[in-house]
mmCIF file of C-alpha atoms in Angstrom:
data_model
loop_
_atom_site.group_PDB
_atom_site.id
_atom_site.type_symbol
_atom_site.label_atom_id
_atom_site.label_comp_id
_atom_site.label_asym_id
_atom_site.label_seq_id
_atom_site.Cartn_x
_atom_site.Cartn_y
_atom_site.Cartn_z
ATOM 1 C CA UNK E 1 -37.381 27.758 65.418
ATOM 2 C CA UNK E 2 -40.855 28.819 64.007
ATOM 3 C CA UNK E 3 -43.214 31.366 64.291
ATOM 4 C CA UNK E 4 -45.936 30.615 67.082
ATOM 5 C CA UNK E 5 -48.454 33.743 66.695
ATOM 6 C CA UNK E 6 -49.293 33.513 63.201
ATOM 7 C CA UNK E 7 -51.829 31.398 60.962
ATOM 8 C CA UNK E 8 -50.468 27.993 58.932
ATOM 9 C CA UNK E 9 -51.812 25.745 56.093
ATOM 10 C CA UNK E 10 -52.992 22.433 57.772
ATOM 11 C CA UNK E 11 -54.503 20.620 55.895
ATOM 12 C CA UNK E 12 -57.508 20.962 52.911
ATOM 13 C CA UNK E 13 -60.543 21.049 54.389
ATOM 14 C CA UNK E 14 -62.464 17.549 52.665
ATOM 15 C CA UNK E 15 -59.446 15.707 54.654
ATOM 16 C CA UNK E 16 -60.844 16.334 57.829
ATOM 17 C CA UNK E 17 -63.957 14.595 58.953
ATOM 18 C CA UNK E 18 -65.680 12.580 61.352
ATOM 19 C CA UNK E 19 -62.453 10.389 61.817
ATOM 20 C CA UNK E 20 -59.233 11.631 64.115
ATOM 21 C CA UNK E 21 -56.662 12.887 61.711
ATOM 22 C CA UNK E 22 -53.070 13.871 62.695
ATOM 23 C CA UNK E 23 -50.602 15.832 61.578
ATOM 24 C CA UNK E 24 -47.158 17.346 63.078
ATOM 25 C CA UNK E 25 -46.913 21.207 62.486
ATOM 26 C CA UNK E 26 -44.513 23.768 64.088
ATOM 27 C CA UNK E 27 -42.967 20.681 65.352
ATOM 28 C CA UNK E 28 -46.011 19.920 67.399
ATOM 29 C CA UNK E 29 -48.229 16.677 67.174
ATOM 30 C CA UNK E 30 -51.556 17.641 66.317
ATOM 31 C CA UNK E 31 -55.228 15.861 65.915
ATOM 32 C CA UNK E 32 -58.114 17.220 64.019
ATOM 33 C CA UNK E 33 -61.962 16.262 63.704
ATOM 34 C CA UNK E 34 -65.119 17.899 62.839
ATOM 35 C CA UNK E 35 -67.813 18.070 65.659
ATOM 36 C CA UNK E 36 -71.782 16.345 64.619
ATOM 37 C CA UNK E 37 -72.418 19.761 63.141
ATOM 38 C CA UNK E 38 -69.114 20.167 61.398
ATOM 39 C CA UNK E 39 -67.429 22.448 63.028
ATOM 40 C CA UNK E 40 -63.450 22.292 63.027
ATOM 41 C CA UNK E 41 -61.474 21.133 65.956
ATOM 42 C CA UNK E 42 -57.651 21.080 66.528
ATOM 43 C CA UNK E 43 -55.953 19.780 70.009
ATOM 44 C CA UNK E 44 -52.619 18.228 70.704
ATOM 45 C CA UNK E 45 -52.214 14.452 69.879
ATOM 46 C CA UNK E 46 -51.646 13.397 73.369
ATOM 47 C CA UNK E 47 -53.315 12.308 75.609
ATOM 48 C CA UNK E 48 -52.883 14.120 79.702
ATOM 49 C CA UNK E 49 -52.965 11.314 81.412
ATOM 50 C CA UNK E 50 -50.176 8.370 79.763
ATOM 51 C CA UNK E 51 -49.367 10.922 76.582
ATOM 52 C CA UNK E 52 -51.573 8.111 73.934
ATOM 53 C CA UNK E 53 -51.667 9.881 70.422
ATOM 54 C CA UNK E 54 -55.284 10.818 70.871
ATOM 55 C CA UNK E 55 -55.572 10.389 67.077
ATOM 56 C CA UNK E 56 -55.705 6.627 67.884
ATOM 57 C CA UNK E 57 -58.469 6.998 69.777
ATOM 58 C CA UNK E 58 -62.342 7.500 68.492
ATOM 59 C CA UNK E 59 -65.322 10.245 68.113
ATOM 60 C CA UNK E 60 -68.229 10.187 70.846
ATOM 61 C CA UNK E 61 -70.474 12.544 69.783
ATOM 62 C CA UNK E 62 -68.335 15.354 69.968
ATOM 63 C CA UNK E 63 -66.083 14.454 72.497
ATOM 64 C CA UNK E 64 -62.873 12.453 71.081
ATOM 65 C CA UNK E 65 -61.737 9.343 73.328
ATOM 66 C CA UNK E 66 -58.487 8.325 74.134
ATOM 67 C CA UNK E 67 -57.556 4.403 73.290
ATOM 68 C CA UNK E 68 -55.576 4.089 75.821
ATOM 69 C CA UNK E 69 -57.972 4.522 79.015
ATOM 70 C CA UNK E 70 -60.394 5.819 77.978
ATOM 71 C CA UNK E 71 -60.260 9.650 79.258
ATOM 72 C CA UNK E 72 -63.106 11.812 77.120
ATOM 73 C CA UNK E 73 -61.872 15.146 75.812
ATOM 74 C CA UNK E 74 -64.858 17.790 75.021
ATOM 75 C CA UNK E 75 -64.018 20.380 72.004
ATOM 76 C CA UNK E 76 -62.207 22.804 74.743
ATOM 77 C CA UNK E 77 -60.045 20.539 75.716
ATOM 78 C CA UNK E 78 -61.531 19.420 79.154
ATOM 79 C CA UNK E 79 -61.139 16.043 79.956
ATOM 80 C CA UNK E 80 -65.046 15.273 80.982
ATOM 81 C CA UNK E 81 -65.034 11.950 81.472
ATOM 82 C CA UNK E 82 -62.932 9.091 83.519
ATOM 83 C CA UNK E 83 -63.774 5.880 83.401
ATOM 84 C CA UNK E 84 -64.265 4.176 87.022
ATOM 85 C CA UNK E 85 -64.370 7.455 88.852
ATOM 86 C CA UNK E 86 -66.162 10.161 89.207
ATOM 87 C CA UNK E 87 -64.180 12.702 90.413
ATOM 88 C CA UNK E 88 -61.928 14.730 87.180
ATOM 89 C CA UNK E 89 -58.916 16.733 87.965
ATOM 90 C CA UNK E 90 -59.415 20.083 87.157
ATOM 91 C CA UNK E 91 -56.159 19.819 85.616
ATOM 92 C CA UNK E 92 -57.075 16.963 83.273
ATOM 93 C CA UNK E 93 -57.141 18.650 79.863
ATOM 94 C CA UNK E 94 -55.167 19.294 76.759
ATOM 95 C CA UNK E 95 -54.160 22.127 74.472
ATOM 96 C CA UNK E 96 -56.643 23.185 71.838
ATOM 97 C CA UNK E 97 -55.442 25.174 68.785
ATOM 98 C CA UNK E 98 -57.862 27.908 67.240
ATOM 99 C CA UNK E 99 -58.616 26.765 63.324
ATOM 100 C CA UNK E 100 -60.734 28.256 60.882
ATOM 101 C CA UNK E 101 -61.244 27.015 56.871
ATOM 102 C CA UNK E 102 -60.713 29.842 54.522
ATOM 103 C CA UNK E 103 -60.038 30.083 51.403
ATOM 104 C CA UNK E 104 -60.058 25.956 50.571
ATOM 105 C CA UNK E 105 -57.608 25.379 53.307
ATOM 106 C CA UNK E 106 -57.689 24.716 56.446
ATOM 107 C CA UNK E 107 -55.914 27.284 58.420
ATOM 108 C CA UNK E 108 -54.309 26.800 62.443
ATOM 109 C CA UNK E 109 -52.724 29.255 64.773
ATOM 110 C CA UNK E 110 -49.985 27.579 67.093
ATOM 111 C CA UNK E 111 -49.990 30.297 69.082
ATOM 112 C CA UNK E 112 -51.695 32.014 72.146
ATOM 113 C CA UNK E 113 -54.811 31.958 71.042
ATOM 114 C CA UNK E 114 -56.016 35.830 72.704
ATOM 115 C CA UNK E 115 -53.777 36.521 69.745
ATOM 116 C CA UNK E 116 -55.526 34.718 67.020
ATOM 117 C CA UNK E 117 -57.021 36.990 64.130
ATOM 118 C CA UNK E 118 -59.579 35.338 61.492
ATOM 119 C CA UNK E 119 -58.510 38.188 59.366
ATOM 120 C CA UNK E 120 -55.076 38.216 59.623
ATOM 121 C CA UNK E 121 -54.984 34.575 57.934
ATOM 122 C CA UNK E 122 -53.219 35.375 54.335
ATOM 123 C CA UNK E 123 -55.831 35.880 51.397
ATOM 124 C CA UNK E 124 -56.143 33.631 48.748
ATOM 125 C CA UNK E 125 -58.796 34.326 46.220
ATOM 126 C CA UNK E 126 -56.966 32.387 43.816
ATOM 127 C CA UNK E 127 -57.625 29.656 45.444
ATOM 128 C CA UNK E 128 -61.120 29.778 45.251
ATOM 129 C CA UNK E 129 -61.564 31.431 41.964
ATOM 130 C CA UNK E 130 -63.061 28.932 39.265
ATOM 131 C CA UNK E 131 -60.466 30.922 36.811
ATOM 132 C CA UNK E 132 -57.436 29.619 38.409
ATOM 133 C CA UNK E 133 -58.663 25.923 38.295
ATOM 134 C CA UNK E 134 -57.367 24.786 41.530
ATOM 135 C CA UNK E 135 -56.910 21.144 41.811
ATOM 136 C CA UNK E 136 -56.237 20.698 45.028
ATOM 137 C CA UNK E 137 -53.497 18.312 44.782
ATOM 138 C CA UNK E 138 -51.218 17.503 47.266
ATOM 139 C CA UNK E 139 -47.638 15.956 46.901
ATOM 140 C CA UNK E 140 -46.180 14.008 49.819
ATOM 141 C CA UNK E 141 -42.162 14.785 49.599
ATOM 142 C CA UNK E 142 -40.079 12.242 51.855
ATOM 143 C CA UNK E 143 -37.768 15.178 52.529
ATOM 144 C CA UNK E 144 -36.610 18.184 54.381
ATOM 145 C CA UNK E 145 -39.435 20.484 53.587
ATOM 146 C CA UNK E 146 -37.206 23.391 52.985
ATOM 147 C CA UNK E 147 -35.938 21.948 50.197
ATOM 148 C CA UNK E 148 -39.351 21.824 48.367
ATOM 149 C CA UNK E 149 -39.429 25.670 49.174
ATOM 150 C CA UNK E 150 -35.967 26.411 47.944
ATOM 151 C CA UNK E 151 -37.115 24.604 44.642
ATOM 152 C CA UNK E 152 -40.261 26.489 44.441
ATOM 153 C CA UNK E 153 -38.569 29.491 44.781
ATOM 154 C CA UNK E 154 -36.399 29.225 41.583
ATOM 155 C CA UNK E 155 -38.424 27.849 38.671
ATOM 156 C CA UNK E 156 -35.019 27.090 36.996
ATOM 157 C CA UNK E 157 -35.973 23.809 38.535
ATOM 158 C CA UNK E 158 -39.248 23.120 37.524
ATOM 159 C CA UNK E 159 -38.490 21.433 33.951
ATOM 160 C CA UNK E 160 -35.655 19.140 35.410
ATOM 161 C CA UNK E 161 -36.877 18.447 39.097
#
């Protein structure tokens, strides 16, 4: 139903910090942080092992922690720690998405990530351009979002909806 192997709008980037922050795009649970140096990471909110939302779980350095039993996930992925053993399956890991912050947004590719292009992500200088005067603002809609698109798309709508 969507488009894999191209570059989304996740999220702007002061929402994503220190602190485990989910959101569902493409269908797809996903949990964000920012390593010690702040550097953007993006993995599936699940843990391998019992499928915890990771995004419950907490930061170690830069290795994020599920609640659940407390499995350690590096920035790759790679499950690095197990807690009362000492041996990991090499299996133990989960899916990391490539992410990059351009242009005031964050930006995430859902797809294979061989394929992901920095440059291909869509420019906008608008965004960024003190002349526009970008707020920032973002409007939670407890609805299909294709309806917000199909009123965006026809600015009859903007003065009554």
């Amino acid at each position: 139903m969507f488009l894999k192997n191209c570059w989304y709008v996740a999220a702007e980037p002061h929402e994503i910090g220190r602190t485990p922050f989910a959101r569902t795009i493409c269908n797809e649970n996903v949990v964000f942080w920012r390593t010690e140096n702040g550097d953007l990471v993006a993995m599936e909110d699940r843990c391998c092992h019992r499928r915890m939302p990771l995004r419950k779980g907490e930061l170690i350095g830069d290795t994020l922690r599920c609640y659940y039993h407390g499995l350690q996930f590096d920035t790759t992925g790679q499950c690095i720690r197990v807690p009362g053993q000492t041996a990991i399956p090499p299996g133990a890991r989960v899916r990391v998405f490539p992410v990059v912050d351009k242009f005031n947004w964050v930006w995430i590719w859902m797809g294979d990530p061989a394929l992901a292009d920095e440059a291909q992500v869509v420019p906008y200088p608008w965004k960024t351009a003190s002349e526009w005067g970008d707020k920032g603002t973002y409007f939670h809609c407890n609805s299909d979002f294709r309806l917000v698109i199909d009123n965006l798309l026809d600015l009859s709508h903007l003065a009554f909806v």
